[in-house]
Amino acid sequence: MSDSFLAFAAARSTQAESLGAAIRRLSESVSSFARDGQLSGPGPVFVGIGASLAATCAPVWELRSRGIHSWRLGAGDHPLPFPASSHPVFGVSQSGRSAETLAVLESVDTARRYAVVNVVPSPIADAVPEAVGLGNIPDSYASTIGYTATVAALGMLADAWDGGRVHEGWSRLGETFATVEREIDEHVRALAPLFANATSADFVGTGPAVGSAEESALLFREVARIPSTGMSTRQYLHGSMESAGGGVHVLFGDEREHAIARTLAASGHRVILVTGEPVEDPSPLLHTVPVPRLPAAQRAVIEVLVAQILVGAVAEVRGVDIEEFVFHNADIKVAAERPAV
């Protein structure tokens, strides 16, 4: 992203087309990296912060599902220099200016530095021998296409790692995205009044959908100004669920999440279940949003589409101006152009 942002609704209106175009560019880039032998050996460590960290969740799950050791780490959560290892380190930053992510990369041996960014050139892109660029896609302040294209880039990298093949579904995902958006838009927008007087929102996801829960919670804090938390299903069950009260609970998943949704609804709580499976025993407080069954990273793109539609409608219901943040922090981004040293 640059310092000139699209309106949230405008970015969303062209997202399906922009996503399809980005995936076509990324397919060429990922294929080139694979041919050059850069996507082999020990699994990648992805470092990022905020939405960029959430975007790494499903791709890491995909890698681990193939028996490849991979991690996602908060860029600001580790003392520097970053520990030496044989694992390549990927800095993930849509703006290419995240201060914490850049600091991690600069503490790593140059040969192990990689990056996935939207903006090239940028400080993070300039800090690595070669970056995977999304294509300088215009984005909204609360990220829309920047986030979904980042998930796509990371998901394709995960597919191709260590001799793997990029899943054919990526080539159709832009069309799938547009189709799902048409099918669910009206239904999802109709759920916005559930949040009219909500004091909080919980977003809960199974395994690879934890990133969807985290990004949804971030969007609801940024766009709708609702205190929100994203967490994994298992963490939720280990105590966090006990504080269910005046909020709304949004669950991403197909198995255990169905049981949680029924339990919450039976106790009088408002629940939205984003799922690829039919729901048994629906109740007036349990609202479902169907999504197609796809590989984890592709599904993560569709899951966040649900959150984007919903949060825009909730902001309207609550009368929130979504184009400006409340707080501006001076130390989370480095300058777009850094002085030579």
Coordinates of C-alpha atoms in Angstrom, one line a residue:
M1 CA 0.0 0.0 0.0
S2 CA 0.9 3.6 -0.3
D3 CA -0.2 6.6 1.7
S4 CA -3.1 7.1 -0.8
F5 CA -5.9 4.7 0.1
L6 CA -9.1 3.6 -1.6
A7 CA -12.4 3.9 0.2
F8 CA -13.2 0.6 1.9
A9 CA -16.3 0.0 -0.3
A10 CA -14.4 1.0 -3.5
A11 CA -11.6 -1.5 -2.7
R12 CA -14.1 -4.2 -2.0
S13 CA -16.0 -3.5 -5.3
T14 CA -13.0 -4.4 -7.4
Q15 CA -11.5 -7.0 -5.1
A16 CA -12.5 -10.1 -7.1
E17 CA -11.1 -8.8 -10.3
S18 CA -7.9 -7.5 -8.6
L19 CA -7.4 -10.8 -6.8
G20 CA -7.7 -12.8 -10.0
A21 CA -5.1 -10.5 -11.7
A22 CA -2.8 -10.7 -8.7
I23 CA -3.0 -14.5 -8.6
R24 CA -2.0 -14.7 -12.3
R25 CA 1.1 -12.5 -11.6
L26 CA 2.0 -14.4 -8.5
S27 CA 1.8 -17.7 -10.3
E28 CA 4.6 -16.6 -12.6
S29 CA 6.6 -15.3 -9.7
V30 CA 6.2 -18.4 -7.5
S31 CA 7.1 -20.6 -10.5
S32 CA 10.2 -18.6 -11.1
F33 CA 11.3 -18.9 -7.4
A34 CA 10.7 -22.7 -7.6
R35 CA 12.7 -23.1 -10.8
D36 CA 15.6 -21.2 -9.2
G37 CA 15.6 -23.6 -6.2
Q38 CA 14.6 -20.9 -3.7
L39 CA 11.5 -22.8 -2.4
S40 CA 13.3 -25.9 -1.1
G41 CA 15.0 -27.2 2.0
P42 CA 14.0 -26.4 5.6
G43 CA 10.5 -24.8 5.9
P44 CA 10.0 -21.1 6.0
V45 CA 9.6 -18.9 9.1
F46 CA 7.1 -16.2 8.4
V47 CA 7.4 -13.0 10.5
G48 CA 4.8 -10.3 10.4
I49 CA 2.5 -8.2 12.5
G50 CA -1.2 -7.4 12.5
A51 CA -3.0 -8.5 9.3
S52 CA 0.2 -9.7 7.8
L53 CA 0.7 -12.2 10.6
A54 CA -2.9 -13.4 10.4
A55 CA -2.4 -14.0 6.6
T56 CA 0.4 -16.5 7.3
C57 CA -1.8 -18.9 9.4
A58 CA -3.5 -21.1 6.8
P59 CA -0.3 -21.3 4.6
V60 CA 1.7 -22.5 7.6
W61 CA -1.0 -25.1 8.3
E62 CA -0.7 -26.3 4.6
L63 CA 3.0 -26.6 5.0
R64 CA 2.7 -28.6 8.3
S65 CA 0.1 -30.8 6.7
R66 CA 2.8 -31.9 4.2
G67 CA 5.2 -32.6 7.0
I68 CA 7.3 -29.4 6.5
H69 CA 8.3 -27.6 9.6
S70 CA 7.1 -24.0 9.3
W71 CA 6.2 -21.3 11.8
R72 CA 4.5 -17.9 11.9
L73 CA 5.9 -15.5 14.5
G74 CA 5.0 -12.0 15.6
A75 CA 7.8 -9.8 14.3
G76 CA 7.8 -7.7 17.5
D77 CA 7.8 -10.7 19.9
H78 CA 11.4 -11.7 19.8
P79 CA 14.7 -10.2 21.0
L80 CA 17.1 -9.3 18.2
P81 CA 19.2 -10.5 16.5
F82 CA 16.9 -13.2 15.4
P83 CA 18.4 -16.7 16.2
A84 CA 20.5 -18.2 13.5
S85 CA 19.1 -21.3 11.9
S86 CA 18.8 -23.1 8.6
H87 CA 15.3 -21.9 8.0
P88 CA 14.7 -19.1 5.6
V89 CA 12.9 -16.1 7.1
F90 CA 10.1 -14.4 5.1
G91 CA 9.1 -10.9 6.1
V92 CA 5.4 -10.4 5.4
S93 CA 4.3 -6.8 5.1
Q94 CA 1.7 -5.3 2.7
S95 CA 3.2 -1.8 2.9
G96 CA 6.8 -3.0 3.0
R97 CA 7.3 -0.6 5.8
S98 CA 6.5 -2.5 9.0
A99 CA 9.2 -1.4 11.4
E100 CA 9.2 -4.6 13.5
T101 CA 9.4 -6.9 10.4
L102 CA 12.2 -4.9 8.9
A103 CA 14.2 -5.1 12.1
V104 CA 13.9 -8.9 12.1
L105 CA 15.0 -9.2 8.5
E106 CA 18.0 -6.9 9.0
S107 CA 19.2 -9.1 11.9
V108 CA 19.2 -12.2 9.7
D109 CA 21.9 -13.3 7.3
T110 CA 21.2 -11.8 3.9
A111 CA 21.1 -15.2 2.2
R112 CA 18.2 -16.3 4.4
R113 CA 16.1 -13.2 3.9
Y114 CA 12.9 -13.2 1.8
A115 CA 9.8 -11.1 1.7
V116 CA 6.2 -11.0 0.5
V117 CA 5.1 -7.4 0.1
N118 CA 2.6 -5.4 -1.9
V119 CA 4.7 -2.3 -2.4
V120 CA 7.9 -2.6 -4.5
P121 CA 10.2 -0.7 -4.0
S122 CA 9.9 -0.4 -0.3
P123 CA 12.3 -0.8 2.7
I124 CA 11.4 -4.5 3.3
A125 CA 11.6 -5.3 -0.5
D126 CA 14.9 -3.5 -0.6
A127 CA 16.3 -5.5 2.4
V128 CA 16.1 -8.9 0.6
P129 CA 17.8 -10.3 -2.5
E130 CA 14.4 -10.8 -4.2
A131 CA 10.9 -10.2 -3.0
V132 CA 7.6 -11.7 -4.0
G133 CA 5.5 -8.6 -4.9
L134 CA 1.8 -8.5 -5.1
G135 CA 1.9 -5.8 -7.7
N136 CA 1.5 -2.5 -5.9
I137 CA -2.3 -3.0 -5.7
P138 CA -4.3 0.0 -4.5
D139 CA -5.9 -0.9 -1.2
S140 CA -8.1 0.5 1.5
Y141 CA -6.9 1.8 4.9
A142 CA -8.3 -1.2 6.7
S143 CA -6.9 -3.7 4.2
T144 CA -9.1 -5.6 1.8
I145 CA -7.4 -6.8 -1.4
G146 CA -4.0 -6.3 0.2
Y147 CA -4.9 -9.0 2.8
T148 CA -6.6 -11.5 0.4
A149 CA -3.7 -11.2 -2.1
T150 CA -1.2 -11.7 0.6
V151 CA -2.9 -14.9 1.7
A152 CA -2.9 -16.0 -2.0
A153 CA 0.8 -15.3 -2.3
L154 CA 1.7 -17.2 0.8
G155 CA -0.7 -20.1 0.0
M156 CA 0.9 -20.6 -3.4
L157 CA 4.4 -20.5 -1.9
A158 CA 3.3 -23.1 0.6
D159 CA 1.9 -25.3 -2.2
A160 CA 5.1 -25.0 -4.2
W161 CA 7.6 -25.5 -1.3
D162 CA 10.1 -28.3 -1.6
G163 CA 8.8 -29.9 -4.9
G164 CA 5.1 -29.3 -4.3
R165 CA 2.7 -28.1 -7.0
V166 CA 0.5 -25.0 -6.9
H167 CA -3.1 -26.2 -6.5
E168 CA -5.1 -25.7 -9.6
G169 CA -7.9 -24.0 -7.6
W170 CA -5.8 -20.8 -7.3
S171 CA -6.3 -20.1 -11.0
R172 CA -10.1 -20.0 -10.4
L173 CA -10.2 -18.3 -7.1
G174 CA -10.9 -14.9 -8.4
E175 CA -14.0 -16.2 -10.1
T176 CA -15.0 -18.3 -7.0
F177 CA -14.6 -15.2 -4.9
A178 CA -16.9 -13.2 -7.2
T179 CA -19.5 -16.0 -7.2
V180 CA -19.5 -16.4 -3.4
E181 CA -19.8 -12.7 -3.0
R182 CA -22.9 -12.5 -5.2
E183 CA -24.5 -15.4 -3.4
I184 CA -23.9 -14.3 0.2
D185 CA -23.8 -10.5 0.2
E186 CA -27.4 -9.8 0.9
H187 CA -27.6 -12.6 3.6
V188 CA -24.5 -11.4 5.4
R189 CA -25.4 -7.8 5.3
A190 CA -28.8 -8.7 6.9
L191 CA -26.8 -10.0 9.9
A192 CA -25.4 -6.6 10.8
P193 CA -28.2 -5.6 13.2
L194 CA -27.0 -8.4 15.5
F195 CA -24.1 -6.1 16.3
A196 CA -26.2 -2.9 16.8
N197 CA -25.8 -3.0 20.6
A198 CA -23.0 -5.5 20.9
T199 CA -20.4 -4.7 23.6
S200 CA -17.8 -7.1 22.1
A201 CA -17.3 -9.7 19.5
D202 CA -15.5 -13.1 19.6
F203 CA -14.1 -14.6 16.4
V204 CA -13.1 -18.2 16.7
G205 CA -11.5 -20.5 14.1
T206 CA -10.4 -24.1 13.8
G207 CA -6.7 -24.8 12.9
P208 CA -6.1 -23.0 9.6
A209 CA -9.0 -20.6 10.2
V210 CA -7.3 -19.0 13.2
G211 CA -5.9 -16.4 10.9
S212 CA -9.5 -15.7 9.6
A213 CA -10.6 -15.2 13.2
E214 CA -7.6 -12.9 13.9
E215 CA -8.1 -10.8 10.8
S216 CA -11.9 -10.5 11.4
A217 CA -11.3 -9.3 15.0
L218 CA -8.8 -6.8 13.7
L219 CA -11.3 -5.5 11.1
F220 CA -14.0 -5.2 13.6
R221 CA -11.7 -3.1 15.9
E222 CA -10.5 -1.0 13.0
V223 CA -13.7 -0.5 11.0
A224 CA -16.6 -0.9 13.4
R225 CA -14.8 0.1 16.7
I226 CA -16.1 -3.0 18.5
P227 CA -13.7 -4.6 21.1
S228 CA -13.0 -7.9 19.4
T229 CA -10.8 -11.0 20.0
G230 CA -9.7 -13.7 17.6
M231 CA -8.6 -17.1 18.8
S232 CA -8.4 -20.8 18.0
T233 CA -11.3 -23.1 18.8
R234 CA -9.3 -25.0 21.4
Q235 CA -8.1 -21.9 23.2
Y236 CA -11.7 -20.7 23.2
L237 CA -12.8 -23.9 24.9
H238 CA -10.1 -23.6 27.5
G239 CA -11.8 -20.9 29.5
S240 CA -12.3 -18.0 27.1
M241 CA -15.8 -19.1 26.2
E242 CA -16.9 -18.6 29.9
S243 CA -17.2 -14.8 29.4
A244 CA -19.9 -15.0 26.7
G245 CA -22.2 -12.1 27.4
G246 CA -23.5 -9.1 25.5
G247 CA -21.5 -9.7 22.4
V248 CA -21.7 -11.7 19.1
H249 CA -19.8 -14.9 18.5
V250 CA -18.5 -15.6 15.0
L251 CA -17.2 -19.2 14.4
F252 CA -15.2 -20.4 11.4
G253 CA -15.3 -24.2 11.0
D254 CA -17.1 -27.4 10.1
E255 CA -16.9 -29.8 13.1
R256 CA -16.4 -28.8 16.7
E257 CA -17.5 -25.3 15.8
H258 CA -21.0 -26.6 15.0
A259 CA -21.3 -28.0 18.6
I260 CA -20.0 -24.7 20.1
A261 CA -22.5 -22.7 18.0
R262 CA -25.4 -24.8 19.2
T263 CA -24.2 -24.6 22.8
L264 CA -23.9 -20.8 22.7
A265 CA -27.3 -20.3 20.9
A266 CA -29.0 -22.6 23.4
S267 CA -27.7 -20.4 26.2
G268 CA -29.2 -17.3 24.6
H269 CA -26.2 -15.9 22.8
R270 CA -26.0 -14.5 19.2
V271 CA -24.0 -16.7 16.9
I272 CA -22.8 -16.6 13.3
L273 CA -21.4 -19.8 12.0
V274 CA -19.3 -19.6 8.8
T275 CA -19.1 -23.2 7.6
G276 CA -18.8 -25.6 4.6
E277 CA -21.1 -28.1 6.1
P278 CA -24.9 -28.2 6.6
V279 CA -26.1 -27.2 10.1
E280 CA -28.3 -29.6 12.1
D281 CA -30.9 -28.3 14.5
P282 CA -30.7 -24.5 13.6
S283 CA -32.2 -22.1 16.1
P284 CA -33.3 -18.5 16.0
L285 CA -30.0 -17.3 17.5
L286 CA -27.8 -19.4 15.3
H287 CA -27.2 -17.8 11.9
T288 CA -25.2 -19.7 9.2
V289 CA -23.1 -18.4 6.3
P290 CA -22.2 -21.2 3.8
V291 CA -18.7 -21.2 2.2
P292 CA -17.3 -23.7 -0.3
R293 CA -15.0 -26.4 0.9
L294 CA -11.6 -25.5 -0.4
P295 CA -8.0 -26.1 0.6
A296 CA -7.1 -24.2 3.7
A297 CA -5.4 -21.1 2.3
Q298 CA -8.0 -20.7 -0.5
R299 CA -10.8 -21.0 2.0
A300 CA -9.1 -18.4 4.2
V301 CA -9.6 -15.9 1.4
I302 CA -13.3 -16.7 1.2
E303 CA -13.7 -16.6 5.0
V304 CA -12.3 -13.1 5.2
L305 CA -14.7 -12.0 2.4
V306 CA -17.5 -12.8 4.9
A307 CA -15.9 -10.6 7.5
Q308 CA -15.4 -7.8 5.1
I309 CA -19.0 -7.7 4.0
L310 CA -20.2 -8.0 7.5
V311 CA -18.0 -5.3 9.1
G312 CA -18.9 -2.8 6.4
A313 CA -22.6 -3.3 7.1
V314 CA -22.0 -3.2 10.9
A315 CA -20.2 0.1 10.6
E316 CA -23.3 1.5 8.7
V317 CA -25.6 0.2 11.5
R318 CA -23.5 1.7 14.2
G319 CA -22.9 5.0 12.3
V320 CA -19.1 4.6 12.2
D321 CA -16.9 6.5 9.6
I322 CA -14.7 3.7 8.4
E323 CA -12.2 5.7 6.4
E324 CA -10.2 7.1 9.3
F325 CA -8.5 5.4 12.2
V326 CA -8.8 7.0 15.7
F327 CA -5.1 6.7 16.7
H328 CA -2.0 7.3 14.6
N329 CA 1.3 5.8 15.9
A330 CA 4.5 7.3 14.6
D331 CA 6.8 4.3 15.2
I332 CA 5.1 1.4 13.5
K333 CA 6.1 2.3 9.9
V334 CA 9.5 3.3 8.6
A335 CA 9.9 6.0 6.0
A336 CA 9.2 4.8 2.4
E337 CA 12.7 5.9 1.4
R338 CA 15.5 5.3 3.9
P339 CA 18.7 7.3 3.9
A340 CA 21.8 5.5 2.7
V341 CA 24.2 4.3 5.4

